[in-house]
Amino acid sequence: MEIEFSEKFLRVLKDAKYTAVSTGAGVSAESGVPTFRGEDGLWKKFRAEELATFEAFQANPDLVWEWYQYRREIINKIKPNLGHYAIAEFSNLFDKFQLITQNVDGLHRVAGSEDIIELHGNIKRNRCLECGDINYDEEFAEFPPLCKCGGRLRPDVVWFGELLPAGALEKAYEAAKGCDLFFTVGTSGVVQPAASLPSAARQHGAFVVEINIEATELTFIVDQHFRGKSGEILPAIVDKIKELRGLK
Ligand code: BV8
Ligand code: ZN
């Protein structure tokens, strides 16, 4: 895919030492994972408030577990797309690199990314409400599932109104404030505190790039907005970096 590179972006791409990438559901869309607010959006059939909150889980654990099992089934059948693989390649193209994701689908890890800040947890992980035990079981003897200690299990994701995992947000802000180049990819920029990372990066002098198929809440604050699919634009950017650095 041919994309337009501004002079400024080419200079930044060539010289950047520290790059951070923050992704949302859009980066997994081409793998077949429904986004939240898109046409096929998960929230369309269900409403976030009804499902992705601890209160909803307390009130109706069966329904909430059903929703997560439905999403796990989708996620277990799909693969990372070229956008995930391009991001995994990014980490070898800069002296310093940090990946931050709002996604709970684990696809970045499957694509080979390592040091990943999972701001909203991981849908494949279960946590016990009593003893805090963590496991990755997919098959449950009973429903809603119980821990071996008898306590109730929950999906180990961050629900609305819940704090992010200890240290995750601080580490993400550290990267946003320290990097020279910040990519926000496939996120509508609605959910806080993740949505504030791009402006923190900008305020600290980073060149901020957005990749999205549409304009978002973040578009007016970025330095460069690429309109298109992350699975096409990210590989084109990786190629350009290699060309600029004589790696091709
Ligand atoms: C917190 C995990 C502090 C679970 C998720 C009022 C009451 C209560 C809370 C609040 C409130 N107002 C604000 C809040 C805070 C709240 C919030 O931000 N609410 C929003 C709705 C306004 N945030 C929280 O509650 C957070 N915690 O603030 O705690 C606190 C706590 C207690 C006491 C005091 C303070 C926790 C938020 C985490 C929620 N968990 N997920 C699960 O997955 O089941 S959120 C979920 O939606 C995702 O994780 C993701 O982070 C989030 C946003 O979705 P996106 O990733 O942006 O996806 P979306 O579909 O929206 O957009 C996709 C984009 O991709 C689109 O732009 C589309 O154009 C683009 N796209 C599509 N295809 C492609 C593409 N782009 C490129 N290529 C493509 N091919
Ligand atoms: Zn337990």
XYZ file of C-alpha atoms and ligand atoms in Angstrom:
329
model
C 0.000 0.000 0.000
C 1.378 3.422 -0.992
C 0.994 6.057 1.743
C 1.892 9.769 1.869
C 4.797 10.522 4.234
C 5.260 14.153 5.300
C 8.845 15.494 5.433
C 8.506 15.880 9.182
C 7.279 12.305 9.666
C 10.111 10.951 7.499
C 12.645 12.815 9.665
C 11.044 11.505 12.852
C 10.891 7.948 11.480
C 14.569 8.129 10.585
C 15.784 9.600 13.892
C 13.359 8.274 16.536
C 15.170 6.425 19.311
C 12.165 5.654 21.546
C 8.801 4.688 20.086
C 5.543 3.771 21.843
C 2.476 2.205 20.267
C -0.942 2.198 21.932
C -3.599 -0.029 20.369
C -7.342 -0.519 20.643
C -9.885 -2.951 19.248
C -9.381 -1.680 15.677
C -5.958 -3.350 15.431
C -7.686 -6.740 15.882
C -10.654 -5.966 13.607
C -8.950 -7.439 10.506
C -8.407 -10.654 12.479
C -12.149 -10.940 12.931
C -12.480 -9.704 16.520
C -15.584 -7.509 16.724
C -14.773 -4.005 17.974
C -16.840 -2.351 20.675
C -18.410 0.567 18.941
C -18.200 -0.420 15.291
C -21.100 -1.601 13.122
C -20.624 -5.199 14.269
C -19.722 -3.771 17.689
C -19.985 -5.922 20.763
C -21.751 -3.142 22.581
C -24.411 -3.097 19.814
C -25.870 -6.429 20.895
C -25.137 -5.774 24.536
C -24.576 -2.543 26.446
C -21.236 -2.074 28.209
C -22.966 -1.067 31.424
C -24.961 -4.315 31.433
C -21.932 -6.507 31.072
C -18.487 -5.009 31.604
C -19.032 -3.940 35.234
C -18.588 -5.698 38.569
C -22.184 -4.831 39.498
C -23.443 -6.638 36.392
C -21.282 -9.627 37.338
C -22.678 -9.675 40.875
C -26.242 -9.333 39.618
C -26.008 -11.784 36.746
C -22.804 -13.868 36.708
C -24.301 -16.350 34.207
C -24.957 -13.652 31.571
C -21.571 -11.982 32.055
C -19.750 -15.326 31.858
C -21.768 -16.260 28.775
C -20.610 -13.047 27.084
C -16.975 -13.678 27.924
C -17.146 -17.338 26.824
C -18.722 -16.143 23.545
C -15.852 -13.705 23.014
C -13.215 -16.318 24.013
C -14.637 -18.713 21.423
C -14.200 -16.043 18.731
C -10.704 -15.141 19.913
C -9.561 -18.791 20.138
C -10.320 -19.259 16.431
C -8.515 -16.228 15.056
C -4.967 -15.203 14.239
C -3.017 -11.972 14.472
C -3.107 -9.851 11.307
C -0.321 -7.982 9.462
C -0.809 -5.025 11.779
C 0.083 -7.102 14.856
C 3.140 -8.539 13.084
C 4.281 -5.075 11.960
C 4.063 -3.850 15.574
C 6.100 -6.862 16.687
C 8.718 -5.826 14.079
C 8.718 -2.232 15.362
C 10.354 -3.353 18.594
C 13.503 -4.320 16.620
C 13.655 -1.042 14.695
C 14.106 1.375 17.604
C 16.575 1.579 20.493
C 13.665 1.690 22.883
C 10.116 0.472 22.275
C 6.986 0.093 24.399
C 3.708 -1.532 23.355
C 0.580 -0.555 25.268
C -2.781 -2.139 24.537
C -6.372 -1.710 25.643
C -7.177 -5.038 24.019
C -7.778 -8.133 26.114
C -7.483 -10.586 23.183
C -3.795 -11.437 23.646
C -3.120 -11.236 19.869
C -0.026 -9.022 20.218
C 1.691 -11.762 22.233
C 0.718 -14.405 19.665
C 2.255 -12.161 16.967
C 5.559 -12.104 18.855
C 5.416 -8.854 20.846
C 6.907 -9.270 24.308
C 6.935 -6.478 26.873
C 3.232 -5.537 26.516
C 1.343 -3.273 28.913
C -2.176 -4.787 28.985
C -4.098 -1.849 30.441
C -7.414 -3.724 30.596
C -6.264 -7.238 31.475
C -6.501 -10.413 29.442
C -9.709 -12.243 28.514
C -7.981 -15.638 28.706
C -7.129 -15.205 32.378
C -9.511 -16.020 35.253
C -9.123 -14.657 38.778
C -10.662 -15.929 42.030
C -12.622 -13.336 44.003
C -11.690 -15.031 47.288
C -8.074 -16.195 47.091
C -6.947 -14.179 44.052
C -5.662 -17.322 42.318
C -5.031 -16.777 38.607
C -5.618 -19.517 36.017
C -6.087 -19.904 32.257
C -8.714 -22.661 32.355
C -11.166 -22.613 29.497
C -13.306 -25.619 30.449
C -15.338 -25.294 33.622
C -16.911 -28.145 35.611
C -19.765 -25.891 36.679
C -21.256 -22.547 35.691
C -20.639 -19.880 36.836
C -17.176 -21.368 37.506
C -15.671 -21.716 40.956
C -12.048 -21.736 42.099
C -10.620 -24.856 43.754
C -10.906 -22.874 47.012
C -14.675 -22.615 46.417
C -14.485 -18.894 45.627
C -16.135 -17.416 42.524
C -14.001 -16.935 39.407
C -14.201 -13.808 37.226
C -12.557 -12.952 33.871
C -9.295 -11.133 34.720
C -10.187 -7.996 32.737
C -10.723 -4.403 33.928
C -14.415 -3.469 34.039
C -15.842 0.045 33.932
C -15.402 1.750 37.272
C -12.454 -0.527 38.145
C -8.867 0.535 38.563
C -6.317 -0.569 35.997
C -3.733 -3.177 37.053
C -1.251 -1.716 39.553
C 1.642 -0.083 37.782
C 0.273 -0.551 34.261
C -0.971 3.014 33.834
C 2.147 4.519 35.408
C 4.361 2.479 33.067
C 2.218 3.537 30.084
C 2.470 7.229 31.047
C 6.225 6.855 31.482
C 6.469 5.605 27.889
C 4.099 8.288 26.561
C 6.138 11.029 28.248
C 9.526 9.595 27.346
C 9.076 8.586 23.727
C 9.954 10.596 20.588
C 7.274 8.915 18.485
C 3.823 7.758 19.682
C 1.338 5.770 17.593
C -2.320 5.476 18.579
C -3.803 2.659 16.485
C -7.404 1.463 16.135
C -8.983 3.147 19.105
C -11.966 5.483 19.258
C -10.258 7.372 22.093
C -13.382 7.206 24.266
C -12.312 5.155 27.264
C -10.265 6.769 29.998
C -7.566 6.761 31.256
C -6.095 5.049 28.126
C -7.469 7.808 25.886
C -5.273 10.434 27.592
C -1.966 8.813 26.627
C -1.643 10.415 23.154
C -2.059 13.953 24.539
C 0.448 13.188 27.317
C 2.906 12.101 24.614
C 2.252 15.272 22.605
C 2.663 17.492 25.646
C 6.078 15.927 26.216
C 7.290 16.575 22.694
C 6.538 13.283 20.940
C 5.391 13.219 17.306
C 1.939 11.614 17.571
C 0.535 9.506 14.743
C -2.995 8.123 14.544
C -3.944 5.150 12.359
C -7.688 4.640 12.032
C -10.311 3.978 9.371
C -12.193 7.067 10.600
C -11.589 10.303 12.514
C -11.845 9.910 16.294
C -11.840 11.949 19.520
C -8.039 12.001 19.176
C -7.682 13.133 15.563
C -7.565 16.839 16.379
C -4.594 16.426 18.722
C -2.309 14.227 16.600
C 0.511 15.401 14.302
C -0.331 12.962 11.526
C -3.552 11.018 10.912
C -3.402 8.067 8.507
C -6.850 7.115 7.276
C -6.979 3.403 6.588
C -6.609 -0.110 7.949
C -3.848 -0.748 10.475
C -3.117 -4.083 8.766
C -2.136 -2.139 5.624
C -0.638 1.078 6.992
C 1.612 -0.392 9.680
C 3.492 -2.737 7.287
C 3.977 0.216 4.898
C 5.512 2.237 7.748
C 7.826 -0.648 8.689
C 8.988 -0.828 5.029
C 9.639 2.921 4.972
C 11.711 2.769 8.184
C 13.840 -0.049 6.755
C 14.305 1.935 3.504
C 15.307 5.091 5.446
C 17.790 3.101 7.495
C 19.171 1.171 4.537
C 17.884 -2.092 6.017
C 16.005 -3.117 2.902
C -11.347 3.877 35.658
C -12.053 -4.606 29.169
C -10.744 4.853 37.626
C -13.292 -5.370 29.427
C -12.683 -2.289 28.774
C -18.852 7.384 34.424
C -19.071 6.339 35.310
C -18.062 5.378 35.572
C -16.815 5.477 34.947
C -16.642 6.522 34.064
C -17.609 7.464 33.797
N -17.120 8.341 32.892
C -15.853 7.982 32.592
C -15.549 6.896 33.298
C -14.305 6.190 33.270
C -14.495 4.960 32.385
C -14.688 5.410 30.952
O -13.750 5.862 30.335
N -15.929 5.297 30.430
C -16.168 5.727 29.070
C -17.191 4.786 28.423
C -16.628 7.161 29.085
N -13.265 4.232 32.515
C -13.161 3.299 33.469
O -14.073 2.955 34.191
C -11.767 2.718 33.626
N -11.425 2.723 35.010
O -11.536 4.944 35.162
O -11.035 3.675 36.939
C -11.506 4.834 38.864
C -12.086 3.650 39.322
C -12.769 3.689 40.507
C -12.879 4.871 41.211
C -12.301 6.033 40.710
C -11.609 6.015 39.542
C -11.723 1.289 33.148
C -11.992 1.248 31.675
C -11.741 -0.165 31.150
C -13.028 -0.754 30.662
N -12.721 -2.061 30.054
N -12.366 -3.485 28.280
C -13.735 -6.118 28.205
O -13.059 -6.027 27.145
O -14.737 -6.816 28.316
S -13.027 -1.015 27.720
C -13.084 -1.572 26.089
O -13.468 -0.437 25.288
C -11.738 -1.940 25.520
O -10.865 -2.518 26.436
C -11.171 -0.659 25.014
O -10.265 -0.139 25.927
C -12.302 0.276 25.114
C -12.314 1.245 23.968
O -12.569 0.565 22.845
P -11.579 0.744 21.591
O -10.425 -0.147 21.813
O -11.285 2.174 21.322
O -12.514 0.134 20.527
P -13.730 0.863 19.805
O -14.630 -0.192 19.240
O -14.301 1.924 20.698
O -13.012 1.589 18.609
C -12.357 0.791 17.608
C -11.658 1.786 16.721
O -10.945 1.070 15.740
C -12.633 2.700 15.978
O -12.143 4.030 16.049
C -12.586 2.178 14.536
O -12.728 3.243 13.603
C -11.181 1.642 14.478
N -10.978 0.576 13.501
C -11.834 -0.432 13.154
N -11.222 -1.224 12.233
C -9.978 -0.730 12.036
C -9.814 0.416 12.829
N -8.682 1.143 12.848
C -7.668 0.720 12.042
N -7.748 -0.373 11.263
C -8.880 -1.119 11.223
N -8.933 -2.193 10.426
Zn -9.772 -19.230 45.102
